[in-house]
Amino acid sequence: MADRRLQVFHAVAKHGSFTRAAEHLHMTQPAVTFQIKQLEEHFDTRLLDRGHGKITLTTAGELVLAYAERILGLSAELDSRVSELTDELAGQIKIGTSTTIAAYWLPQILEGFKRRYPRVLPRVLVGTSKLTEDRVAARELDIGLIEIATEQHSIERHSAARDELLVICRPDHPLARFERLSAKDLVGYPFIDRDPGNGIRQIADEFFETAGIAGSEITLCAELGSLAAIKQLAAAGLGFAIASRRAIRRDVEEGRLAAVPLEPRTYTPLEVIVPRDKFRSRLITAFADYACEQFTLIAEQEERER
């Protein structure tokens, strides 16, 4: 439904190149150039400056881009809402998720949802829980799957399930012999922490603070955004980390890591967040409901298998 000229202009502005925009849109470069020329003639002003091998937006171009994003977004939403009237969910859904959920929960959720609604196109953006929450609040994302959310008024939260947090370390590490580990037990050992904004990092910080352990008492070994890298350093004996049970289950079963529960036992929530809208598309509602249901089912299955 959206004006093709706006679609082409948006692609050029986002890719910063006529060539890359043409590849993205499956068009020839002359066709892209023609569409931009038509749009500039329509507004009777230059929208793009082309110089020194670089494309930049003029002031008018920045204004047109802002409106183009809104118009294209509304066009996609219109397509989705009309398709809902046929009782067949279809269209694009923009999903944000934390790194742990993306790796160990989301694939199973997406597989089941795509089998049920094959015409739905999920687009997934992975980041920290904080970054995902902010993007949902700003309506850059339709839905977020994260470990912990704040009380932003513009966000609607659904706590679906929880996953236990465990200390992970090399099997011959001194901490591996404990049955439970308190915050005081961990003092003095190198700690491999998550990056700022990570939900599990926030819970770990609260775990130490509640026990009266100051940040200065924690021996920080590394601060990483990749759980795979964290597990590799822990398995190599460089320190201990805190991770969710589902994320390290296979590593423990195969003997690469040892896992010890925290004392008191500590859990990370699994939350589904959506913008607080009066009118929400059935596609977003259906995915949010399905994600909550699957989080619960997977968590219950994990509990039974222990």
PDB file of C-alpha atoms in Angstrom:
ATOM      1  CA  MET A   1       0.000   0.000   0.000  1.00  0.00           C
ATOM      2  CA  ALA A   2       2.852   2.422   0.734  1.00  0.00           C
ATOM      3  CA  ASP A   3       4.233   4.682  -2.006  1.00  0.00           C
ATOM      4  CA  ARG A   4       7.040   2.801  -3.782  1.00  0.00           C
ATOM      5  CA  ARG A   5       9.104   5.995  -3.898  1.00  0.00           C
ATOM      6  CA  LEU A   6       9.045   6.179  -0.098  1.00  0.00           C
ATOM      7  CA  GLN A   7      10.084   2.524   0.171  1.00  0.00           C
ATOM      8  CA  VAL A   8      13.055   3.130  -2.127  1.00  0.00           C
ATOM      9  CA  PHE A   9      14.039   6.372  -0.374  1.00  0.00           C
ATOM     10  CA  HIS A  10      13.875   4.636   3.008  1.00  0.00           C
ATOM     11  CA  ALA A  11      16.133   1.823   1.765  1.00  0.00           C
ATOM     12  CA  VAL A  12      18.703   4.245   0.321  1.00  0.00           C
ATOM     13  CA  ALA A  13      18.743   6.316   3.514  1.00  0.00           C
ATOM     14  CA  LYS A  14      19.130   3.253   5.738  1.00  0.00           C
ATOM     15  CA  HIS A  15      21.763   1.504   3.627  1.00  0.00           C
ATOM     16  CA  GLY A  16      23.610   4.708   2.738  1.00  0.00           C
ATOM     17  CA  SER A  17      24.089   3.454  -0.797  1.00  0.00           C
ATOM     18  CA  PHE A  18      22.108   3.226  -4.027  1.00  0.00           C
ATOM     19  CA  THR A  19      23.835  -0.071  -4.813  1.00  0.00           C
ATOM     20  CA  ARG A  20      23.031  -1.743  -1.488  1.00  0.00           C
ATOM     21  CA  ALA A  21      19.476  -0.412  -1.580  1.00  0.00           C
ATOM     22  CA  ALA A  22      19.020  -1.870  -5.059  1.00  0.00           C
ATOM     23  CA  GLU A  23      20.292  -5.253  -3.864  1.00  0.00           C
ATOM     24  CA  HIS A  24      17.999  -5.146  -0.828  1.00  0.00           C
ATOM     25  CA  LEU A  25      14.951  -4.243  -2.939  1.00  0.00           C
ATOM     26  CA  HIS A  26      15.881  -6.588  -5.817  1.00  0.00           C
ATOM     27  CA  MET A  27      15.898  -3.646  -8.219  1.00  0.00           C
ATOM     28  CA  THR A  28      18.418  -2.272 -10.675  1.00  0.00           C
ATOM     29  CA  GLN A  29      20.431   0.748  -9.608  1.00  0.00           C
ATOM     30  CA  PRO A  30      19.013   2.942 -12.412  1.00  0.00           C
ATOM     31  CA  ALA A  31      15.491   2.064 -11.211  1.00  0.00           C
ATOM     32  CA  VAL A  32      16.399   3.132  -7.677  1.00  0.00           C
ATOM     33  CA  THR A  33      17.906   6.382  -8.972  1.00  0.00           C
ATOM     34  CA  PHE A  34      14.739   7.050 -10.990  1.00  0.00           C
ATOM     35  CA  GLN A  35      12.478   6.565  -7.945  1.00  0.00           C
ATOM     36  CA  ILE A  36      14.586   8.983  -5.866  1.00  0.00           C
ATOM     37  CA  LYS A  37      14.518  11.527  -8.714  1.00  0.00           C
ATOM     38  CA  GLN A  38      10.717  11.224  -8.892  1.00  0.00           C
ATOM     39  CA  LEU A  39      10.391  11.800  -5.133  1.00  0.00           C
ATOM     40  CA  GLU A  40      12.683  14.835  -5.215  1.00  0.00           C
ATOM     41  CA  GLU A  41      10.685  16.268  -8.109  1.00  0.00           C
ATOM     42  CA  HIS A  42       7.469  15.660  -6.148  1.00  0.00           C
ATOM     43  CA  PHE A  43       8.756  17.693  -3.182  1.00  0.00           C
ATOM     44  CA  ASP A  44      10.682  20.081  -5.447  1.00  0.00           C
ATOM     45  CA  THR A  45      13.794  19.838  -3.289  1.00  0.00           C
ATOM     46  CA  ARG A  46      16.921  17.761  -2.920  1.00  0.00           C
ATOM     47  CA  LEU A  47      16.609  14.981  -0.329  1.00  0.00           C
ATOM     48  CA  LEU A  48      20.060  13.391  -0.633  1.00  0.00           C
ATOM     49  CA  ASP A  49      23.532  14.873  -0.998  1.00  0.00           C
ATOM     50  CA  ARG A  50      25.829  12.695  -3.067  1.00  0.00           C
ATOM     51  CA  GLY A  51      29.479  13.495  -2.669  1.00  0.00           C
ATOM     52  CA  HIS A  52      32.863  11.927  -1.941  1.00  0.00           C
ATOM     53  CA  GLY A  53      31.368   8.448  -2.364  1.00  0.00           C
ATOM     54  CA  LYS A  54      28.985   9.043   0.520  1.00  0.00           C
ATOM     55  CA  ILE A  55      25.242   9.710   0.695  1.00  0.00           C
ATOM     56  CA  THR A  56      23.906  12.045   3.374  1.00  0.00           C
ATOM     57  CA  LEU A  57      20.424  13.347   4.063  1.00  0.00           C
ATOM     58  CA  THR A  58      19.564  16.993   3.590  1.00  0.00           C
ATOM     59  CA  THR A  59      17.363  18.684   6.182  1.00  0.00           C
ATOM     60  CA  ALA A  60      14.356  17.953   3.979  1.00  0.00           C
ATOM     61  CA  GLY A  61      15.582  14.370   3.567  1.00  0.00           C
ATOM     62  CA  GLU A  62      15.685  13.861   7.335  1.00  0.00           C
ATOM     63  CA  LEU A  63      12.097  15.097   7.588  1.00  0.00           C
ATOM     64  CA  VAL A  64      10.929  12.839   4.760  1.00  0.00           C
ATOM     65  CA  LEU A  65      12.725   9.854   6.324  1.00  0.00           C
ATOM     66  CA  ALA A  66      10.976  10.379   9.666  1.00  0.00           C
ATOM     67  CA  TYR A  67       7.580  10.442   7.977  1.00  0.00           C
ATOM     68  CA  ALA A  68       8.499   7.576   5.642  1.00  0.00           C
ATOM     69  CA  GLU A  69       9.238   5.333   8.631  1.00  0.00           C
ATOM     70  CA  ARG A  70       5.867   6.164  10.161  1.00  0.00           C
ATOM     71  CA  ILE A  71       4.005   5.676   6.868  1.00  0.00           C
ATOM     72  CA  LEU A  72       5.730   2.382   6.063  1.00  0.00           C
ATOM     73  CA  GLY A  73       5.104   1.150   9.599  1.00  0.00           C
ATOM     74  CA  LEU A  74       1.412   2.001   9.364  1.00  0.00           C
ATOM     75  CA  SER A  75       1.233   0.331   5.951  1.00  0.00           C
ATOM     76  CA  ALA A  76       2.690  -2.895   7.340  1.00  0.00           C
ATOM     77  CA  GLU A  77       0.317  -2.709  10.297  1.00  0.00           C
ATOM     78  CA  LEU A  78      -2.641  -2.174   7.941  1.00  0.00           C
ATOM     79  CA  ASP A  79      -1.679  -5.249   5.926  1.00  0.00           C
ATOM     80  CA  SER A  80      -1.421  -7.282   9.111  1.00  0.00           C
ATOM     81  CA  ARG A  81      -4.737  -6.065  10.552  1.00  0.00           C
ATOM     82  CA  VAL A  82      -6.660  -6.715   7.314  1.00  0.00           C
ATOM     83  CA  SER A  83      -5.162 -10.200   7.032  1.00  0.00           C
ATOM     84  CA  GLU A  84      -6.394 -10.893  10.565  1.00  0.00           C
ATOM     85  CA  LEU A  85      -9.966 -10.524   9.320  1.00  0.00           C
ATOM     86  CA  THR A  86      -9.436 -13.678   7.275  1.00  0.00           C
ATOM     87  CA  ASP A  87      -8.571 -15.600  10.485  1.00  0.00           C
ATOM     88  CA  GLU A  88      -5.117 -16.358   9.140  1.00  0.00           C
ATOM     89  CA  LEU A  89      -2.354 -14.580  11.009  1.00  0.00           C
ATOM     90  CA  ALA A  90       0.253 -13.134   8.689  1.00  0.00           C
ATOM     91  CA  GLY A  91       2.747 -10.318   8.514  1.00  0.00           C
ATOM     92  CA  GLN A  92       5.932  -9.199  10.218  1.00  0.00           C
ATOM     93  CA  ILE A  93       6.501  -9.192  13.970  1.00  0.00           C
ATOM     94  CA  LYS A  94       9.566  -7.496  15.459  1.00  0.00           C
ATOM     95  CA  ILE A  95      10.847  -9.428  18.473  1.00  0.00           C
ATOM     96  CA  GLY A  96      13.555  -8.333  20.875  1.00  0.00           C
ATOM     97  CA  THR A  97      15.209 -10.828  23.186  1.00  0.00           C
ATOM     98  CA  SER A  98      18.062 -11.189  25.621  1.00  0.00           C
ATOM     99  CA  THR A  99      21.063 -13.284  24.615  1.00  0.00           C
ATOM    100  CA  THR A 100      20.258 -16.232  26.886  1.00  0.00           C
ATOM    101  CA  ILE A 101      16.620 -16.455  25.809  1.00  0.00           C
ATOM    102  CA  ALA A 102      17.649 -16.082  22.157  1.00  0.00           C
ATOM    103  CA  ALA A 103      19.956 -19.084  22.395  1.00  0.00           C
ATOM    104  CA  TYR A 104      18.110 -21.472  24.725  1.00  0.00           C
ATOM    105  CA  TRP A 105      14.384 -20.637  24.632  1.00  0.00           C
ATOM    106  CA  LEU A 106      13.476 -18.708  21.493  1.00  0.00           C
ATOM    107  CA  PRO A 107      14.248 -21.391  18.856  1.00  0.00           C
ATOM    108  CA  GLN A 108      11.670 -23.764  20.322  1.00  0.00           C
ATOM    109  CA  ILE A 109       9.110 -20.964  20.651  1.00  0.00           C
ATOM    110  CA  LEU A 110       9.629 -19.760  17.075  1.00  0.00           C
ATOM    111  CA  GLU A 111       9.502 -23.272  15.628  1.00  0.00           C
ATOM    112  CA  GLY A 112       6.110 -23.983  17.177  1.00  0.00           C
ATOM    113  CA  PHE A 113       4.669 -20.584  16.281  1.00  0.00           C
ATOM    114  CA  LYS A 114       5.849 -20.795  12.654  1.00  0.00           C
ATOM    115  CA  ARG A 115       4.305 -24.245  12.288  1.00  0.00           C
ATOM    116  CA  ARG A 116       1.017 -22.844  13.540  1.00  0.00           C
ATOM    117  CA  TYR A 117       1.184 -19.606  11.515  1.00  0.00           C
ATOM    118  CA  PRO A 118       3.505 -20.132   8.510  1.00  0.00           C
ATOM    119  CA  ARG A 119       2.730 -16.734   6.945  1.00  0.00           C
ATOM    120  CA  VAL A 120       4.131 -14.829   9.938  1.00  0.00           C
ATOM    121  CA  LEU A 121       7.615 -13.363   9.453  1.00  0.00           C
ATOM    122  CA  PRO A 122       9.529 -13.021  12.765  1.00  0.00           C
ATOM    123  CA  ARG A 123      12.362 -10.496  12.799  1.00  0.00           C
ATOM    124  CA  VAL A 124      14.548 -10.942  15.886  1.00  0.00           C
ATOM    125  CA  LEU A 125      16.903  -8.424  17.462  1.00  0.00           C
ATOM    126  CA  VAL A 126      19.178  -9.693  20.252  1.00  0.00           C
ATOM    127  CA  GLY A 127      20.472  -7.417  23.023  1.00  0.00           C
ATOM    128  CA  THR A 128      20.501  -6.953  26.769  1.00  0.00           C
ATOM    129  CA  SER A 129      17.236  -7.034  28.713  1.00  0.00           C
ATOM    130  CA  LYS A 130      17.524  -3.278  29.363  1.00  0.00           C
ATOM    131  CA  LEU A 131      18.097  -2.439  25.691  1.00  0.00           C
ATOM    132  CA  THR A 132      15.214  -4.677  24.616  1.00  0.00           C
ATOM    133  CA  GLU A 133      12.872  -3.116  27.160  1.00  0.00           C
ATOM    134  CA  ASP A 134      13.757   0.410  26.014  1.00  0.00           C
ATOM    135  CA  ARG A 135      13.133  -0.522  22.378  1.00  0.00           C
ATOM    136  CA  VAL A 136       9.745  -2.022  23.222  1.00  0.00           C
ATOM    137  CA  ALA A 137       8.857   1.109  25.204  1.00  0.00           C
ATOM    138  CA  ALA A 138       9.851   3.248  22.197  1.00  0.00           C
ATOM    139  CA  ARG A 139       7.724   0.983  19.944  1.00  0.00           C
ATOM    140  CA  GLU A 140      10.756   0.060  17.858  1.00  0.00           C
ATOM    141  CA  LEU A 141       9.888  -3.551  18.721  1.00  0.00           C
ATOM    142  CA  ASP A 142       6.488  -5.237  18.913  1.00  0.00           C
ATOM    143  CA  ILE A 143       7.389  -7.581  21.745  1.00  0.00           C
ATOM    144  CA  GLY A 144      10.274  -8.418  24.061  1.00  0.00           C
ATOM    145  CA  LEU A 145      11.360 -11.647  25.742  1.00  0.00           C
ATOM    146  CA  ILE A 146      13.666 -10.792  28.624  1.00  0.00           C
ATOM    147  CA  GLU A 147      14.835 -11.941  32.038  1.00  0.00           C
ATOM    148  CA  ILE A 148      13.856  -8.933  34.100  1.00  0.00           C
ATOM    149  CA  ALA A 149      11.866  -5.778  33.453  1.00  0.00           C
ATOM    150  CA  THR A 150      11.494  -2.470  35.263  1.00  0.00           C
ATOM    151  CA  GLU A 151       8.232  -0.670  35.984  1.00  0.00           C
ATOM    152  CA  GLN A 152       8.067   1.518  32.887  1.00  0.00           C
ATOM    153  CA  HIS A 153       4.509   2.807  32.509  1.00  0.00           C
ATOM    154  CA  SER A 154       4.582   2.341  28.730  1.00  0.00           C
ATOM    155  CA  ILE A 155       5.329  -1.403  29.110  1.00  0.00           C
ATOM    156  CA  GLU A 156       2.882  -4.214  29.841  1.00  0.00           C
ATOM    157  CA  ARG A 157       4.588  -7.143  31.592  1.00  0.00           C
ATOM    158  CA  HIS A 158       3.682 -10.819  31.699  1.00  0.00           C
ATOM    159  CA  SER A 159       5.792 -12.996  34.039  1.00  0.00           C
ATOM    160  CA  ALA A 160       5.651 -16.375  32.336  1.00  0.00           C
ATOM    161  CA  ALA A 161       8.094 -18.623  34.217  1.00  0.00           C
ATOM    162  CA  ARG A 162      11.461 -18.677  35.971  1.00  0.00           C
ATOM    163  CA  ASP A 163      14.803 -20.432  35.637  1.00  0.00           C
ATOM    164  CA  GLU A 164      17.183 -21.164  38.497  1.00  0.00           C
ATOM    165  CA  LEU A 165      20.549 -19.433  38.578  1.00  0.00           C
ATOM    166  CA  LEU A 166      23.613 -21.548  39.343  1.00  0.00           C
ATOM    167  CA  VAL A 167      27.296 -20.965  39.920  1.00  0.00           C
ATOM    168  CA  ILE A 168      29.270 -22.510  37.055  1.00  0.00           C
ATOM    169  CA  CYS A 169      32.950 -23.358  37.126  1.00  0.00           C
ATOM    170  CA  ARG A 170      35.482 -25.932  35.988  1.00  0.00           C
ATOM    171  CA  PRO A 171      34.709 -29.374  37.517  1.00  0.00           C
ATOM    172  CA  ASP A 172      37.990 -29.354  39.486  1.00  0.00           C
ATOM    173  CA  HIS A 173      37.507 -25.768  40.717  1.00  0.00           C
ATOM    174  CA  PRO A 174      37.428 -25.432  44.576  1.00  0.00           C
ATOM    175  CA  LEU A 175      33.812 -24.149  44.381  1.00  0.00           C
ATOM    176  CA  ALA A 176      32.634 -27.312  42.605  1.00  0.00           C
ATOM    177  CA  ARG A 177      32.761 -29.361  45.805  1.00  0.00           C
ATOM    178  CA  PHE A 178      30.042 -27.288  47.524  1.00  0.00           C
ATOM    179  CA  GLU A 179      26.406 -28.393  47.631  1.00  0.00           C
ATOM    180  CA  ARG A 180      25.231 -24.768  47.991  1.00  0.00           C
ATOM    181  CA  LEU A 181      27.106 -21.482  47.644  1.00  0.00           C
ATOM    182  CA  SER A 182      26.328 -18.319  49.578  1.00  0.00           C
ATOM    183  CA  ALA A 183      27.541 -14.892  48.514  1.00  0.00           C
ATOM    184  CA  LYS A 184      30.229 -15.016  51.225  1.00  0.00           C
ATOM    185  CA  ASP A 185      31.488 -18.358  49.892  1.00  0.00           C
ATOM    186  CA  LEU A 186      32.197 -16.693  46.536  1.00  0.00           C
ATOM    187  CA  VAL A 187      34.267 -13.804  47.878  1.00  0.00           C
ATOM    188  CA  GLY A 188      37.913 -14.052  46.856  1.00  0.00           C
ATOM    189  CA  TYR A 189      37.350 -16.162  43.737  1.00  0.00           C
ATOM    190  CA  PRO A 190      37.658 -14.557  40.266  1.00  0.00           C
ATOM    191  CA  PHE A 191      34.180 -13.715  38.947  1.00  0.00           C
ATOM    192  CA  ILE A 192      33.235 -13.663  35.247  1.00  0.00           C
ATOM    193  CA  ASP A 193      30.388 -11.140  35.069  1.00  0.00           C
ATOM    194  CA  ARG A 194      27.833 -10.174  32.402  1.00  0.00           C
ATOM    195  CA  ASP A 195      27.768  -6.853  30.568  1.00  0.00           C
ATOM    196  CA  PRO A 196      25.823  -3.881  32.015  1.00  0.00           C
ATOM    197  CA  GLY A 197      22.093  -4.023  31.248  1.00  0.00           C
ATOM    198  CA  ASN A 198      21.999  -7.815  31.332  1.00  0.00           C
ATOM    199  CA  GLY A 199      19.120  -9.129  33.438  1.00  0.00           C
ATOM    200  CA  ILE A 200      21.132 -11.902  35.087  1.00  0.00           C
ATOM    201  CA  ARG A 201      23.864  -9.424  36.002  1.00  0.00           C
ATOM    202  CA  GLN A 202      21.241  -7.325  37.790  1.00  0.00           C
ATOM    203  CA  ILE A 203      20.003 -10.344  39.760  1.00  0.00           C
ATOM    204  CA  ALA A 204      23.584 -11.343  40.631  1.00  0.00           C
ATOM    205  CA  ASP A 205      24.318  -7.804  41.838  1.00  0.00           C
ATOM    206  CA  GLU A 206      21.230  -7.938  44.067  1.00  0.00           C
ATOM    207  CA  PHE A 207      22.292 -11.379  45.371  1.00  0.00           C
ATOM    208  CA  PHE A 208      25.627  -9.968  46.589  1.00  0.00           C
ATOM    209  CA  GLU A 209      24.114  -6.704  47.889  1.00  0.00           C
ATOM    210  CA  THR A 210      21.466  -8.543  49.918  1.00  0.00           C
ATOM    211  CA  ALA A 211      24.257 -10.521  51.604  1.00  0.00           C
ATOM    212  CA  GLY A 212      26.108  -7.310  52.427  1.00  0.00           C
ATOM    213  CA  ILE A 213      28.904  -7.952  49.932  1.00  0.00           C
ATOM    214  CA  ALA A 214      30.223  -4.708  48.451  1.00  0.00           C
ATOM    215  CA  GLY A 215      31.316  -4.506  44.830  1.00  0.00           C
ATOM    216  CA  SER A 216      34.880  -3.828  45.986  1.00  0.00           C
ATOM    217  CA  GLU A 217      34.956  -7.255  47.673  1.00  0.00           C
ATOM    218  CA  ILE A 218      34.246  -9.095  44.422  1.00  0.00           C
ATOM    219  CA  THR A 219      37.281 -10.136  42.400  1.00  0.00           C
ATOM    220  CA  LEU A 220      36.223  -9.295  38.847  1.00  0.00           C
ATOM    221  CA  CYS A 221      37.906 -11.481  36.228  1.00  0.00           C
ATOM    222  CA  ALA A 222      36.076 -10.362  33.079  1.00  0.00           C
ATOM    223  CA  GLU A 223      32.884  -8.658  31.914  1.00  0.00           C
ATOM    224  CA  LEU A 224      31.379 -10.276  28.829  1.00  0.00           C
ATOM    225  CA  GLY A 225      28.241  -9.984  26.728  1.00  0.00           C
ATOM    226  CA  SER A 226      28.527 -13.462  25.244  1.00  0.00           C
ATOM    227  CA  LEU A 227      27.326 -16.403  27.331  1.00  0.00           C
ATOM    228  CA  ALA A 228      29.324 -18.774  25.110  1.00  0.00           C
ATOM    229  CA  ALA A 229      32.503 -16.839  25.947  1.00  0.00           C
ATOM    230  CA  ILE A 230      31.616 -16.828  29.648  1.00  0.00           C
ATOM    231  CA  LYS A 231      31.166 -20.597  29.657  1.00  0.00           C
ATOM    232  CA  GLN A 232      34.444 -21.073  27.802  1.00  0.00           C
ATOM    233  CA  LEU A 233      36.407 -18.998  30.340  1.00  0.00           C
ATOM    234  CA  ALA A 234      34.733 -20.798  33.233  1.00  0.00           C
ATOM    235  CA  ALA A 235      35.476 -24.211  31.671  1.00  0.00           C
ATOM    236  CA  ALA A 236      39.105 -23.131  31.220  1.00  0.00           C
ATOM    237  CA  GLY A 237      39.352 -22.465  34.972  1.00  0.00           C
ATOM    238  CA  LEU A 238      39.722 -18.687  34.836  1.00  0.00           C
ATOM    239  CA  GLY A 239      36.916 -18.112  37.317  1.00  0.00           C
ATOM    240  CA  PHE A 240      33.294 -18.753  38.182  1.00  0.00           C
ATOM    241  CA  ALA A 241      30.147 -17.260  36.648  1.00  0.00           C
ATOM    242  CA  ILE A 242      26.423 -17.243  37.321  1.00  0.00           C
ATOM    243  CA  ALA A 243      24.122 -18.624  34.628  1.00  0.00           C
ATOM    244  CA  SER A 244      20.640 -20.048  34.212  1.00  0.00           C
ATOM    245  CA  ARG A 245      20.142 -23.790  34.496  1.00  0.00           C
ATOM    246  CA  ARG A 246      18.763 -24.256  30.974  1.00  0.00           C
ATOM    247  CA  ALA A 247      21.717 -22.429  29.446  1.00  0.00           C
ATOM    248  CA  ILE A 248      24.338 -24.720  30.986  1.00  0.00           C
ATOM    249  CA  ARG A 249      22.510 -28.051  31.154  1.00  0.00           C
ATOM    250  CA  ARG A 250      24.341 -29.671  28.227  1.00  0.00           C
ATOM    251  CA  ASP A 251      27.748 -28.387  29.384  1.00  0.00           C
ATOM    252  CA  VAL A 252      27.175 -29.997  32.791  1.00  0.00           C
ATOM    253  CA  GLU A 253      25.916 -33.271  31.294  1.00  0.00           C
ATOM    254  CA  GLU A 254      29.011 -33.494  29.067  1.00  0.00           C
ATOM    255  CA  GLY A 255      31.390 -32.694  31.931  1.00  0.00           C
ATOM    256  CA  ARG A 256      32.704 -29.352  30.725  1.00  0.00           C
ATOM    257  CA  LEU A 257      31.245 -27.437  33.655  1.00  0.00           C
ATOM    258  CA  ALA A 258      30.128 -28.039  37.229  1.00  0.00           C
ATOM    259  CA  ALA A 259      27.007 -26.265  38.491  1.00  0.00           C
ATOM    260  CA  VAL A 260      26.163 -25.449  42.113  1.00  0.00           C
ATOM    261  CA  PRO A 261      22.912 -23.827  43.363  1.00  0.00           C
ATOM    262  CA  LEU A 262      23.051 -20.501  45.152  1.00  0.00           C
ATOM    263  CA  GLU A 263      22.067 -20.131  48.813  1.00  0.00           C
ATOM    264  CA  PRO A 264      19.432 -18.835  49.093  1.00  0.00           C
ATOM    265  CA  ARG A 265      18.211 -20.355  45.849  1.00  0.00           C
ATOM    266  CA  THR A 266      17.914 -17.624  43.252  1.00  0.00           C
ATOM    267  CA  TYR A 267      15.875 -17.482  40.064  1.00  0.00           C
ATOM    268  CA  THR A 268      15.694 -15.343  36.956  1.00  0.00           C
ATOM    269  CA  PRO A 269      12.184 -14.453  35.780  1.00  0.00           C
ATOM    270  CA  LEU A 270      11.236 -15.020  32.150  1.00  0.00           C
ATOM    271  CA  GLU A 271       9.083 -12.114  31.058  1.00  0.00           C
ATOM    272  CA  VAL A 272       7.123 -11.202  27.965  1.00  0.00           C
ATOM    273  CA  ILE A 273       6.739  -7.452  27.463  1.00  0.00           C
ATOM    274  CA  VAL A 274       4.667  -5.488  24.947  1.00  0.00           C
ATOM    275  CA  PRO A 275       3.890  -1.779  24.520  1.00  0.00           C
ATOM    276  CA  ARG A 276       0.920  -0.684  26.608  1.00  0.00           C
ATOM    277  CA  ASP A 277      -1.510  -0.053  23.744  1.00  0.00           C
ATOM    278  CA  LYS A 278      -5.259   0.332  23.807  1.00  0.00           C
ATOM    279  CA  PHE A 279      -5.485  -1.377  20.426  1.00  0.00           C
ATOM    280  CA  ARG A 280      -3.028  -4.194  19.797  1.00  0.00           C
ATOM    281  CA  SER A 281      -2.843  -6.351  16.686  1.00  0.00           C
ATOM    282  CA  ARG A 282      -4.002  -9.926  17.026  1.00  0.00           C
ATOM    283  CA  LEU A 283      -0.610 -11.090  15.766  1.00  0.00           C
ATOM    284  CA  ILE A 284       1.236  -9.453  18.676  1.00  0.00           C
ATOM    285  CA  THR A 285      -1.335 -10.720  21.170  1.00  0.00           C
ATOM    286  CA  ALA A 286      -1.169 -14.241  19.732  1.00  0.00           C
ATOM    287  CA  PHE A 287       2.647 -14.344  19.889  1.00  0.00           C
ATOM    288  CA  ALA A 288       2.723 -12.927  23.431  1.00  0.00           C
ATOM    289  CA  ASP A 289       0.203 -15.531  24.619  1.00  0.00           C
ATOM    290  CA  TYR A 290       2.058 -18.330  22.838  1.00  0.00           C
ATOM    291  CA  ALA A 291       5.450 -17.261  24.241  1.00  0.00           C
ATOM    292  CA  CYS A 292       4.040 -17.173  27.788  1.00  0.00           C
ATOM    293  CA  GLU A 293       2.515 -20.618  27.320  1.00  0.00           C
ATOM    294  CA  GLN A 294       5.737 -22.091  25.942  1.00  0.00           C
ATOM    295  CA  PHE A 295       7.926 -20.523  28.643  1.00  0.00           C
ATOM    296  CA  THR A 296       5.693 -22.198  31.234  1.00  0.00           C
ATOM    297  CA  LEU A 297       5.637 -25.580  29.466  1.00  0.00           C
ATOM    298  CA  ILE A 298       9.402 -25.661  28.902  1.00  0.00           C
ATOM    299  CA  ALA A 299      10.112 -24.652  32.513  1.00  0.00           C
ATOM    300  CA  GLU A 300       7.757 -27.338  33.824  1.00  0.00           C
ATOM    301  CA  GLN A 301       9.420 -29.962  31.617  1.00  0.00           C
ATOM    302  CA  GLU A 302      12.859 -28.897  32.875  1.00  0.00           C
ATOM    303  CA  GLU A 303      11.619 -29.254  36.467  1.00  0.00           C
ATOM    304  CA  ARG A 304      10.293 -32.778  35.825  1.00  0.00           C
ATOM    305  CA  GLU A 305      13.568 -33.910  34.235  1.00  0.00           C
ATOM    306  CA  ARG A 306      15.763 -32.946  37.215  1.00  0.00           C
TER     307      ARG A 306
END
